[in-house]
């Protein structure tokens, strides 16, 4: 799970371009890692799942780099976005349901990462959290 930091400080055009950039990245990751699935929900919230945990840190770094390198117009409100880009939490555990066609993802790892992400506060916006079962 991941949350884009200060996404509301982006202009409408920047928000649309960032969403398109993330979707293009997910498509690229899917071709390189066939067991990868990524989606954007709730505007600036990202969820990803994959079977092969040996690649999760590489993919997390790629996603973070993609977002941090996104060019935006300089403004005071966007400073947190420029500094942190994204908060991420990796949950390593079982998934009970991964039905990408229906959009249903249910399981221990998605819950762990979501809770960990919610527990991050302003002091650790730029961190990466890892939780295992």
PDB file of C-alpha atoms in Angstrom:
ATOM      1  CA  UNK A   1       0.000   0.000   0.000  1.00  0.00           C
ATOM      2  CA  UNK A   2       1.150   3.543  -0.627  1.00  0.00           C
ATOM      3  CA  UNK A   3      -0.065   7.098  -0.265  1.00  0.00           C
ATOM      4  CA  UNK A   4       1.121  10.005  -2.388  1.00  0.00           C
ATOM      5  CA  UNK A   5       2.211  12.768  -0.017  1.00  0.00           C
ATOM      6  CA  UNK A   6       0.546  16.193  -0.458  1.00  0.00           C
ATOM      7  CA  UNK A   7      -1.162  15.175  -3.685  1.00  0.00           C
ATOM      8  CA  UNK A   8      -3.763  17.907  -3.146  1.00  0.00           C
ATOM      9  CA  UNK A   9      -1.003  20.497  -3.627  1.00  0.00           C
ATOM     10  CA  UNK A  10      -0.698  19.455  -7.282  1.00  0.00           C
ATOM     11  CA  UNK A  11      -2.607  21.276  -9.998  1.00  0.00           C
ATOM     12  CA  UNK A  12      -5.454  19.452 -11.750  1.00  0.00           C
ATOM     13  CA  UNK A  13      -3.241  18.959 -14.814  1.00  0.00           C
ATOM     14  CA  UNK A  14      -0.379  17.612 -12.671  1.00  0.00           C
ATOM     15  CA  UNK A  15      -2.740  15.239 -10.871  1.00  0.00           C
ATOM     16  CA  UNK A  16      -4.010  13.849 -14.186  1.00  0.00           C
ATOM     17  CA  UNK A  17      -0.471  13.513 -15.591  1.00  0.00           C
ATOM     18  CA  UNK A  18       0.765  11.799 -12.420  1.00  0.00           C
ATOM     19  CA  UNK A  19      -2.123   9.314 -12.520  1.00  0.00           C
ATOM     20  CA  UNK A  20      -1.337   8.555 -16.177  1.00  0.00           C
ATOM     21  CA  UNK A  21       2.351   8.157 -15.348  1.00  0.00           C
ATOM     22  CA  UNK A  22       1.570   5.677 -12.561  1.00  0.00           C
ATOM     23  CA  UNK A  23      -0.808   3.701 -14.807  1.00  0.00           C
ATOM     24  CA  UNK A  24       1.898   3.523 -17.502  1.00  0.00           C
ATOM     25  CA  UNK A  25       4.403   2.346 -14.892  1.00  0.00           C
ATOM     26  CA  UNK A  26       2.001  -0.358 -13.684  1.00  0.00           C
ATOM     27  CA  UNK A  27       1.572  -1.582 -17.272  1.00  0.00           C
ATOM     28  CA  UNK A  28       5.356  -1.709 -17.708  1.00  0.00           C
ATOM     29  CA  UNK A  29       5.832  -3.527 -14.392  1.00  0.00           C
ATOM     30  CA  UNK A  30       3.140  -6.034 -15.414  1.00  0.00           C
ATOM     31  CA  UNK A  31       5.109  -6.919 -18.565  1.00  0.00           C
ATOM     32  CA  UNK A  32       8.357  -7.353 -16.606  1.00  0.00           C
ATOM     33  CA  UNK A  33       6.758  -9.079 -13.590  1.00  0.00           C
ATOM     34  CA  UNK A  34       3.666 -11.031 -14.766  1.00  0.00           C
ATOM     35  CA  UNK A  35       2.477 -11.682 -11.186  1.00  0.00           C
ATOM     36  CA  UNK A  36       2.378  -7.926 -10.423  1.00  0.00           C
ATOM     37  CA  UNK A  37      -0.923  -6.067 -10.126  1.00  0.00           C
ATOM     38  CA  UNK A  38      -1.184  -2.402  -9.204  1.00  0.00           C
ATOM     39  CA  UNK A  39      -4.108  -0.031  -8.882  1.00  0.00           C
ATOM     40  CA  UNK A  40      -4.865   3.495  -7.775  1.00  0.00           C
ATOM     41  CA  UNK A  41      -7.826   3.979  -5.470  1.00  0.00           C
ATOM     42  CA  UNK A  42      -9.223   6.879  -3.458  1.00  0.00           C
ATOM     43  CA  UNK A  43      -7.393   9.407  -5.618  1.00  0.00           C
ATOM     44  CA  UNK A  44      -3.876   9.217  -4.216  1.00  0.00           C
ATOM     45  CA  UNK A  45      -3.821   5.744  -2.649  1.00  0.00           C
ATOM     46  CA  UNK A  46      -2.002   2.875  -4.350  1.00  0.00           C
ATOM     47  CA  UNK A  47      -2.280  -0.863  -3.785  1.00  0.00           C
ATOM     48  CA  UNK A  48      -0.060  -3.517  -5.346  1.00  0.00           C
ATOM     49  CA  UNK A  49       0.079  -7.288  -4.996  1.00  0.00           C
ATOM     50  CA  UNK A  50       2.382  -9.985  -6.309  1.00  0.00           C
ATOM     51  CA  UNK A  51       3.196 -13.597  -5.543  1.00  0.00           C
ATOM     52  CA  UNK A  52       6.997 -13.434  -5.762  1.00  0.00           C
ATOM     53  CA  UNK A  53       8.130 -11.468  -2.709  1.00  0.00           C
ATOM     54  CA  UNK A  54      11.755 -11.461  -3.880  1.00  0.00           C
ATOM     55  CA  UNK A  55      10.923  -8.519  -6.163  1.00  0.00           C
ATOM     56  CA  UNK A  56       8.838  -6.350  -3.815  1.00  0.00           C
ATOM     57  CA  UNK A  57      11.667  -4.054  -2.702  1.00  0.00           C
ATOM     58  CA  UNK A  58      12.823  -3.494  -6.271  1.00  0.00           C
ATOM     59  CA  UNK A  59       9.274  -2.624  -7.321  1.00  0.00           C
ATOM     60  CA  UNK A  60       8.778  -0.344  -4.299  1.00  0.00           C
ATOM     61  CA  UNK A  61      11.946   1.550  -5.244  1.00  0.00           C
ATOM     62  CA  UNK A  62      10.831   1.841  -8.875  1.00  0.00           C
ATOM     63  CA  UNK A  63       7.409   3.217  -7.838  1.00  0.00           C
ATOM     64  CA  UNK A  64       8.961   5.672  -5.369  1.00  0.00           C
ATOM     65  CA  UNK A  65      11.497   6.828  -7.991  1.00  0.00           C
ATOM     66  CA  UNK A  66       8.757   7.280 -10.588  1.00  0.00           C
ATOM     67  CA  UNK A  67       6.740   9.517  -8.287  1.00  0.00           C
ATOM     68  CA  UNK A  68       9.686  11.454  -6.819  1.00  0.00           C
ATOM     69  CA  UNK A  69      11.002  12.242 -10.317  1.00  0.00           C
ATOM     70  CA  UNK A  70       7.639  13.594 -11.500  1.00  0.00           C
ATOM     71  CA  UNK A  71       8.152  17.248 -12.536  1.00  0.00           C
ATOM     72  CA  UNK A  72       5.802  19.760 -10.909  1.00  0.00           C
ATOM     73  CA  UNK A  73       5.464  23.519 -10.751  1.00  0.00           C
ATOM     74  CA  UNK A  74       7.332  24.913  -7.758  1.00  0.00           C
ATOM     75  CA  UNK A  75       5.043  26.118  -4.973  1.00  0.00           C
ATOM     76  CA  UNK A  76       5.172  26.189  -1.178  1.00  0.00           C
ATOM     77  CA  UNK A  77       2.314  23.744  -0.776  1.00  0.00           C
ATOM     78  CA  UNK A  78       4.039  21.149  -2.961  1.00  0.00           C
ATOM     79  CA  UNK A  79       7.219  21.100  -0.842  1.00  0.00           C
ATOM     80  CA  UNK A  80       6.167  17.908   0.988  1.00  0.00           C
ATOM     81  CA  UNK A  81       5.406  16.215  -2.336  1.00  0.00           C
ATOM     82  CA  UNK A  82       8.830  17.205  -3.674  1.00  0.00           C
ATOM     83  CA  UNK A  83      10.571  16.087  -0.476  1.00  0.00           C
ATOM     84  CA  UNK A  84       8.809  12.792   0.204  1.00  0.00           C
ATOM     85  CA  UNK A  85       6.786  11.835  -2.875  1.00  0.00           C
ATOM     86  CA  UNK A  86       5.166   8.787  -1.357  1.00  0.00           C
ATOM     87  CA  UNK A  87       4.756   6.840   1.891  1.00  0.00           C
ATOM     88  CA  UNK A  88       4.865   3.085   1.426  1.00  0.00           C
ATOM     89  CA  UNK A  89       4.080   0.014   3.502  1.00  0.00           C
ATOM     90  CA  UNK A  90       4.885  -3.510   2.371  1.00  0.00           C
ATOM     91  CA  UNK A  91       2.846  -6.334   3.860  1.00  0.00           C
ATOM     92  CA  UNK A  92       4.287  -9.804   3.363  1.00  0.00           C
ATOM     93  CA  UNK A  93       1.727 -12.499   4.050  1.00  0.00           C
ATOM     94  CA  UNK A  94      -1.186 -14.415   2.616  1.00  0.00           C
ATOM     95  CA  UNK A  95      -3.887 -13.079   0.349  1.00  0.00           C
ATOM     96  CA  UNK A  96      -7.240 -14.822   0.582  1.00  0.00           C
ATOM     97  CA  UNK A  97      -8.672 -13.310  -2.614  1.00  0.00           C
ATOM     98  CA  UNK A  98      -6.935 -11.561  -5.506  1.00  0.00           C
ATOM     99  CA  UNK A  99      -9.614 -11.086  -8.152  1.00  0.00           C
ATOM    100  CA  UNK A 100      -8.289  -8.299 -10.350  1.00  0.00           C
ATOM    101  CA  UNK A 101     -11.241  -8.417 -12.739  1.00  0.00           C
ATOM    102  CA  UNK A 102     -13.748  -7.807  -9.926  1.00  0.00           C
ATOM    103  CA  UNK A 103     -11.371  -5.482  -8.072  1.00  0.00           C
ATOM    104  CA  UNK A 104     -11.497  -7.636  -4.929  1.00  0.00           C
ATOM    105  CA  UNK A 105      -8.279  -7.970  -2.954  1.00  0.00           C
ATOM    106  CA  UNK A 106      -8.631  -9.466   0.482  1.00  0.00           C
ATOM    107  CA  UNK A 107      -6.049 -10.881   2.802  1.00  0.00           C
ATOM    108  CA  UNK A 108      -3.619 -10.494   5.610  1.00  0.00           C
ATOM    109  CA  UNK A 109      -0.865  -8.722   3.656  1.00  0.00           C
ATOM    110  CA  UNK A 110      -3.118  -5.968   2.280  1.00  0.00           C
ATOM    111  CA  UNK A 111      -4.577  -5.361   5.752  1.00  0.00           C
ATOM    112  CA  UNK A 112      -1.128  -5.239   7.385  1.00  0.00           C
ATOM    113  CA  UNK A 113       0.243  -2.774   4.857  1.00  0.00           C
ATOM    114  CA  UNK A 114      -2.885  -0.605   5.045  1.00  0.00           C
ATOM    115  CA  UNK A 115      -2.755  -0.431   8.850  1.00  0.00           C
ATOM    116  CA  UNK A 116       0.950   0.326   8.800  1.00  0.00           C
ATOM    117  CA  UNK A 117       0.415   3.118   6.283  1.00  0.00           C
ATOM    118  CA  UNK A 118      -2.388   4.615   8.374  1.00  0.00           C
ATOM    119  CA  UNK A 119      -0.064   4.545  11.389  1.00  0.00           C
ATOM    120  CA  UNK A 120       2.533   6.711   9.683  1.00  0.00           C
ATOM    121  CA  UNK A 121       2.335  10.336  10.757  1.00  0.00           C
ATOM    122  CA  UNK A 122       3.802  13.645   9.626  1.00  0.00           C
ATOM    123  CA  UNK A 123       7.184  12.791  11.141  1.00  0.00           C
ATOM    124  CA  UNK A 124       7.720   9.716   8.971  1.00  0.00           C
ATOM    125  CA  UNK A 125       6.051  10.682   5.686  1.00  0.00           C
ATOM    126  CA  UNK A 126       9.021   9.557   3.637  1.00  0.00           C
ATOM    127  CA  UNK A 127       9.502   6.171   5.224  1.00  0.00           C
ATOM    128  CA  UNK A 128       9.002   2.671   3.982  1.00  0.00           C
ATOM    129  CA  UNK A 129       7.444   0.258   6.437  1.00  0.00           C
ATOM    130  CA  UNK A 130       7.630  -3.532   6.164  1.00  0.00           C
ATOM    131  CA  UNK A 131       5.320  -5.896   8.071  1.00  0.00           C
ATOM    132  CA  UNK A 132       5.214  -9.668   7.975  1.00  0.00           C
ATOM    133  CA  UNK A 133       2.876 -12.266   9.396  1.00  0.00           C
TER     134      UNK A 133
END
